[in-house]
Short mmCIF file of C-alpha atoms and ligand atoms in Angstrom, two decimals:
data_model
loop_
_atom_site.label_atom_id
_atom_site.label_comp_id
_atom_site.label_asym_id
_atom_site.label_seq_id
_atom_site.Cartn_x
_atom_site.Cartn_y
_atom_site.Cartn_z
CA UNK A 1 -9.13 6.96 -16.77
CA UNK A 2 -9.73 9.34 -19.75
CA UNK A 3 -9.82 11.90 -16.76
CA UNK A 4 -6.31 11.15 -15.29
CA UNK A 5 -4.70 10.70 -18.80
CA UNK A 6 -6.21 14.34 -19.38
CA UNK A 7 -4.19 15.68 -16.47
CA UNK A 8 -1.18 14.24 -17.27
CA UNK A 9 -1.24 15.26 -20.53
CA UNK A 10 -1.84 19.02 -19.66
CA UNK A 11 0.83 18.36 -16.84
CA UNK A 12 3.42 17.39 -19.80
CA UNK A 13 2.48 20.25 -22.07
CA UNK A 14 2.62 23.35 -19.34
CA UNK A 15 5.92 21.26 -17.90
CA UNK A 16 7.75 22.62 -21.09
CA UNK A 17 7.66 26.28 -20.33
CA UNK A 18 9.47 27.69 -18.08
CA UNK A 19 8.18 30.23 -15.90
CA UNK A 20 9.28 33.95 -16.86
CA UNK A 21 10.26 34.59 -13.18
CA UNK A 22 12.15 31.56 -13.34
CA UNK A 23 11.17 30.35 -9.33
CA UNK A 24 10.83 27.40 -8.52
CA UNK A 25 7.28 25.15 -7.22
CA UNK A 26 9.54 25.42 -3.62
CA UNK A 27 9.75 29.42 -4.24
CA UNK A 28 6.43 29.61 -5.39
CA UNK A 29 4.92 27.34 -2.17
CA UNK A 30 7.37 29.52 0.21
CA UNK A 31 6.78 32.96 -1.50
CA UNK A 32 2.59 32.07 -1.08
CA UNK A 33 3.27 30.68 2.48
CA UNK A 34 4.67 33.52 3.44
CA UNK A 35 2.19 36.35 1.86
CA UNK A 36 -0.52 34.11 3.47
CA UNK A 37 1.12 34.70 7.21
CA UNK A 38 1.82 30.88 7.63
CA UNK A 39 4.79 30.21 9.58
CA UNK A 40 4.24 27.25 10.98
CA UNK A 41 4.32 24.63 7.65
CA UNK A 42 7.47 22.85 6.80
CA UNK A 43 7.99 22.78 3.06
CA UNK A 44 9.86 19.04 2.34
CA UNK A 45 10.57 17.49 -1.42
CA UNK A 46 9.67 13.82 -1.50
CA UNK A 47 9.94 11.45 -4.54
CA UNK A 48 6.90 10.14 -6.85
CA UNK A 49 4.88 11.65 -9.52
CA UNK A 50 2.45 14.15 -8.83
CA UNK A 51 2.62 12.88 -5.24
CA UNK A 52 2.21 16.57 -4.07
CA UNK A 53 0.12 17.21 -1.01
CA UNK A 54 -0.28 18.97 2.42
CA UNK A 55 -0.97 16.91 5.68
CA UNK A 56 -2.89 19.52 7.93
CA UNK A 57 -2.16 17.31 10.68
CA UNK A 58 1.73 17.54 10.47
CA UNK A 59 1.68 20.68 9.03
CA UNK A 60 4.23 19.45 6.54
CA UNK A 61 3.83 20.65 2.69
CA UNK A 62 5.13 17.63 0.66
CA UNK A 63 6.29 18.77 -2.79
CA UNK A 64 7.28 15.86 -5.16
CA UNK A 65 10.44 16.24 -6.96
CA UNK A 66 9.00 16.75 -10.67
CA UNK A 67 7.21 20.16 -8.56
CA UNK A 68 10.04 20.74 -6.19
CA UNK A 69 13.08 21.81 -8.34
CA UNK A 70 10.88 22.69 -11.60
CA UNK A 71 10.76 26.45 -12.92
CA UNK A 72 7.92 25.20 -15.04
CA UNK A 73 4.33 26.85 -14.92
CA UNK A 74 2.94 23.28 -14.37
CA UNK A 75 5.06 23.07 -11.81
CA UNK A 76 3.69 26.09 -9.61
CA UNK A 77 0.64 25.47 -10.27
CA UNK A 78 0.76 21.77 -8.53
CA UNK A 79 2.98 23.39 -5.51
CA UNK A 80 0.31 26.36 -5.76
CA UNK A 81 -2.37 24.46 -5.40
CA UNK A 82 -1.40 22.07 -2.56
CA UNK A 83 -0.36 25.79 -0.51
CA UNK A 84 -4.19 26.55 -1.11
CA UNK A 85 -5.12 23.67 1.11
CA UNK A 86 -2.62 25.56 4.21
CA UNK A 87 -3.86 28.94 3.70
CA UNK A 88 -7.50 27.01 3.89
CA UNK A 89 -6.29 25.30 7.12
CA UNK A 90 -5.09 28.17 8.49
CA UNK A 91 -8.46 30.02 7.75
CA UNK A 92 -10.53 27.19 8.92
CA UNK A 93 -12.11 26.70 5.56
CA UNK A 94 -15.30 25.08 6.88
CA UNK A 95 -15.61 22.51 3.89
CA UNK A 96 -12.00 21.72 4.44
CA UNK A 97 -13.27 20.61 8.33
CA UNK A 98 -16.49 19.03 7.21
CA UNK A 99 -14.23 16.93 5.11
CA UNK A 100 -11.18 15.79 7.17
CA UNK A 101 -14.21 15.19 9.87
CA UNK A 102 -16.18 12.31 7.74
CA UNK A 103 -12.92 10.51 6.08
CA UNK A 104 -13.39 7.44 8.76
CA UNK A 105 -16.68 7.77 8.70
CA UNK A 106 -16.44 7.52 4.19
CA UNK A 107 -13.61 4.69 4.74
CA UNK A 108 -15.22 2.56 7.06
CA UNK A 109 -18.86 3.03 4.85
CA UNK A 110 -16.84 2.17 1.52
CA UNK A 111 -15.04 -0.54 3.05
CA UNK A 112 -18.23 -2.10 4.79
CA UNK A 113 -20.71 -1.76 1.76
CA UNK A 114 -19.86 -4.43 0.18
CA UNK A 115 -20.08 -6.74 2.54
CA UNK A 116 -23.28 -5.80 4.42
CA UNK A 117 -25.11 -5.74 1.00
CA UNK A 118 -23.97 -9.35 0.33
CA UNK A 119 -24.59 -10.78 3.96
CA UNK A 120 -28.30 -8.88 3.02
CA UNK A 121 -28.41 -10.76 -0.13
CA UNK A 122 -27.62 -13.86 1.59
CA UNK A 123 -29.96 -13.84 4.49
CA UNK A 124 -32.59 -14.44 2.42
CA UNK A 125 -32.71 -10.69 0.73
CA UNK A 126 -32.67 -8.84 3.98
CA UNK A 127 -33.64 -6.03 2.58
CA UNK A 128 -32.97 -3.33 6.11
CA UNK A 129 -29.54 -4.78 5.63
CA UNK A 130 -29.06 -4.19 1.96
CA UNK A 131 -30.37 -0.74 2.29
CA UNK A 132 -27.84 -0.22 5.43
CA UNK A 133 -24.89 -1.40 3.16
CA UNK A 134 -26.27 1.31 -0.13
CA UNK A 135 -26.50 3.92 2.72
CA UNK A 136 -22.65 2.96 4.37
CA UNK A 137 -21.70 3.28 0.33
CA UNK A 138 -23.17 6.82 -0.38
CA UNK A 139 -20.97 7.79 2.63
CA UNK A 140 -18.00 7.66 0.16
CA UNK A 141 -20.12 9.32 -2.44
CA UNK A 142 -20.61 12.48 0.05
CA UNK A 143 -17.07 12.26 1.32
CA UNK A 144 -15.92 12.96 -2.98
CA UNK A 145 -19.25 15.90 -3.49
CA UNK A 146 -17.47 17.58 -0.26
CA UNK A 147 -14.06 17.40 -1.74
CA UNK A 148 -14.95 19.33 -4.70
CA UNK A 149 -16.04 22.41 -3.36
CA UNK A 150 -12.32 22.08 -1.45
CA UNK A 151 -10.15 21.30 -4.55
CA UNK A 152 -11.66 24.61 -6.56
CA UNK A 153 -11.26 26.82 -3.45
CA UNK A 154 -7.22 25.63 -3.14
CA UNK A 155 -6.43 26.08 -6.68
CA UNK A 156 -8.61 29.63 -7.25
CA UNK A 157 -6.48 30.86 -3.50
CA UNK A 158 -3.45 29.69 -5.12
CA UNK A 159 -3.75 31.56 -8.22
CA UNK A 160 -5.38 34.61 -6.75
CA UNK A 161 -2.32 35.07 -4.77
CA UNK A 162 0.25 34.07 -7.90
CA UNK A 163 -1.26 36.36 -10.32
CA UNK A 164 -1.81 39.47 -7.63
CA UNK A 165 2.10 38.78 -6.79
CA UNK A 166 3.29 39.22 -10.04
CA UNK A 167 4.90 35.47 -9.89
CA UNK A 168 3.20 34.76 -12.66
CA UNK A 169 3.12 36.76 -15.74
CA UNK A 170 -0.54 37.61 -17.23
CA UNK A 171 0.08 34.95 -20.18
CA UNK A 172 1.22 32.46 -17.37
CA UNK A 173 -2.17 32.53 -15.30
CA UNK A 174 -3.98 31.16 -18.12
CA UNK A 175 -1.96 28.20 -18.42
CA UNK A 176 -1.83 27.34 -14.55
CA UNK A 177 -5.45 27.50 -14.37
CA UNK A 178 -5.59 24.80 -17.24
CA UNK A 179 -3.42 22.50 -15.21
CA UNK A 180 -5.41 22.97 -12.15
CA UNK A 181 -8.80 22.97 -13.71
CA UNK A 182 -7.30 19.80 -15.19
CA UNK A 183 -6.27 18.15 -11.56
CA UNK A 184 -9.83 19.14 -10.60
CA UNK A 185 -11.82 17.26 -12.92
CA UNK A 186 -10.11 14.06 -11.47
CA UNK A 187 -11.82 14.61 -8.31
CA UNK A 188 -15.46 15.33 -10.59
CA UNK A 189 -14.80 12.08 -12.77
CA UNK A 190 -14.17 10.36 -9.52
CA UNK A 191 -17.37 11.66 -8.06
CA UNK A 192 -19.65 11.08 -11.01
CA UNK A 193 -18.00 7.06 -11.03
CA UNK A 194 -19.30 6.69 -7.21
CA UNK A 195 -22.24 7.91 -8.08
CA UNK A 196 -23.12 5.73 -11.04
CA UNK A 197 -21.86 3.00 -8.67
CA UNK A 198 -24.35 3.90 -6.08
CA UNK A 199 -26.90 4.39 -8.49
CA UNK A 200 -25.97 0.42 -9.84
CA UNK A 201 -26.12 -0.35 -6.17
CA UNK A 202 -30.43 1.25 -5.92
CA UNK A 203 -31.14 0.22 -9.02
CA UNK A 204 -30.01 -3.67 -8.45
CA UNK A 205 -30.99 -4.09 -4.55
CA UNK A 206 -32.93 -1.10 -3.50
CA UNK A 207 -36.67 -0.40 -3.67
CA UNK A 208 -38.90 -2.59 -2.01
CA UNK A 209 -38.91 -6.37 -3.02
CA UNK A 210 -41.14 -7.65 0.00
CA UNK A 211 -40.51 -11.51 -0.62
CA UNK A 212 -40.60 -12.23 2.64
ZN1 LIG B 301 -5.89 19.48 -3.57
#
């Protein structure tokens, strides 16, 4: 919470100054595009808040309409960022792979946790089950440490290319890689709460309790 309340907050702030080049997220995501020899992802505004993102299977790059139209530095930085994740497609980024690969895998384990703990707890403390439900959890624990490495790598391509383009001014760089350092430490804070989670989960059923 204090995490995502820290990103909109730095979001707000850099929204209120306007880029000295005056383009746009869409200019920034097509200018980036095209330096980075993609030709093949569709840039498309769609509504929300911060609902920016790229869909490597569509090859569509989904700006929201606060990033879209904005000539703000927050603003690039989002549509930036989310054109890091197509230049990292198109370079077959190997985290980026390792990542799309296990989201069923960390879906199914975080849906299915739950549930096979508390069948475990209910079968008389089955305790090969409980330990099969912690291990299905610390799938979606391992799903978030692999999206880290992913998130940095988008946002340091993005501004890389920004600042080398001259997009951004040399006082503007500064204050995109706030907002994206910002965005990032979502995806940490989200990390650290799964594992605390999965550290509950040891701590109250793992270990050894041979009642039966
Ligand atoms: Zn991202």
């Amino acid at each position: 919470m204090v995490a995502s309340s820290y990103v909109n907050r730095t979001f707000k702030h850099y929204d209120q100054y306007r880029s000295q080049s005056g383009v746009t997220g869409t200019d920034a995501a097509n200018y980036i595009l095209q330096q980075s020899g993609i030709s093949d992802v569709g840039v498309q505004k769609i509504s929300g808040n911060l609902t920016d993102n790229y869909n490597g299977k569509t090859k569509v790059l989904s700006l929201s309409e606060a990033t879209a139209d904005s000539t703000s530095v927050a603003a690039i930085g989002v549509a930036a960022h989310e054109c890091g994740h197509a230049v990292q497609d198109k370079k077959n980024y190997w985290p980026m792979r390792i990542r799309t690969a296990i989201v069923p895998l960390a879906n199914i384990g975080s849906t299915a946790a739950f549930p096979i703990i508390l069948i475990g707890v209910l079968l008389s403390w089955n305790q090969t089950l409980i330990n099969l439900g912690i291990a299905a959890f610390s799938l979606a624990l391992l799903f978030q440490l692999v999206t880290l490495p992913v998130e940095f790598n988008a946002s340091h391509r993005a501004l890389t290319i920004l600042s080398e383009g001259g997009v951004l001014s040399s006082e503007e760089v500064p204050m995109v890689r706030k907002v994206l350092t910002a965005a990032a430490l979502t995806y940490v804070a989200a990390a650290l709460s799964t594992f605390l989670q999965l550290l509950r989960l040891v701590l109250l059923f793992g270990g050894n309790r041979n009642d039966n």
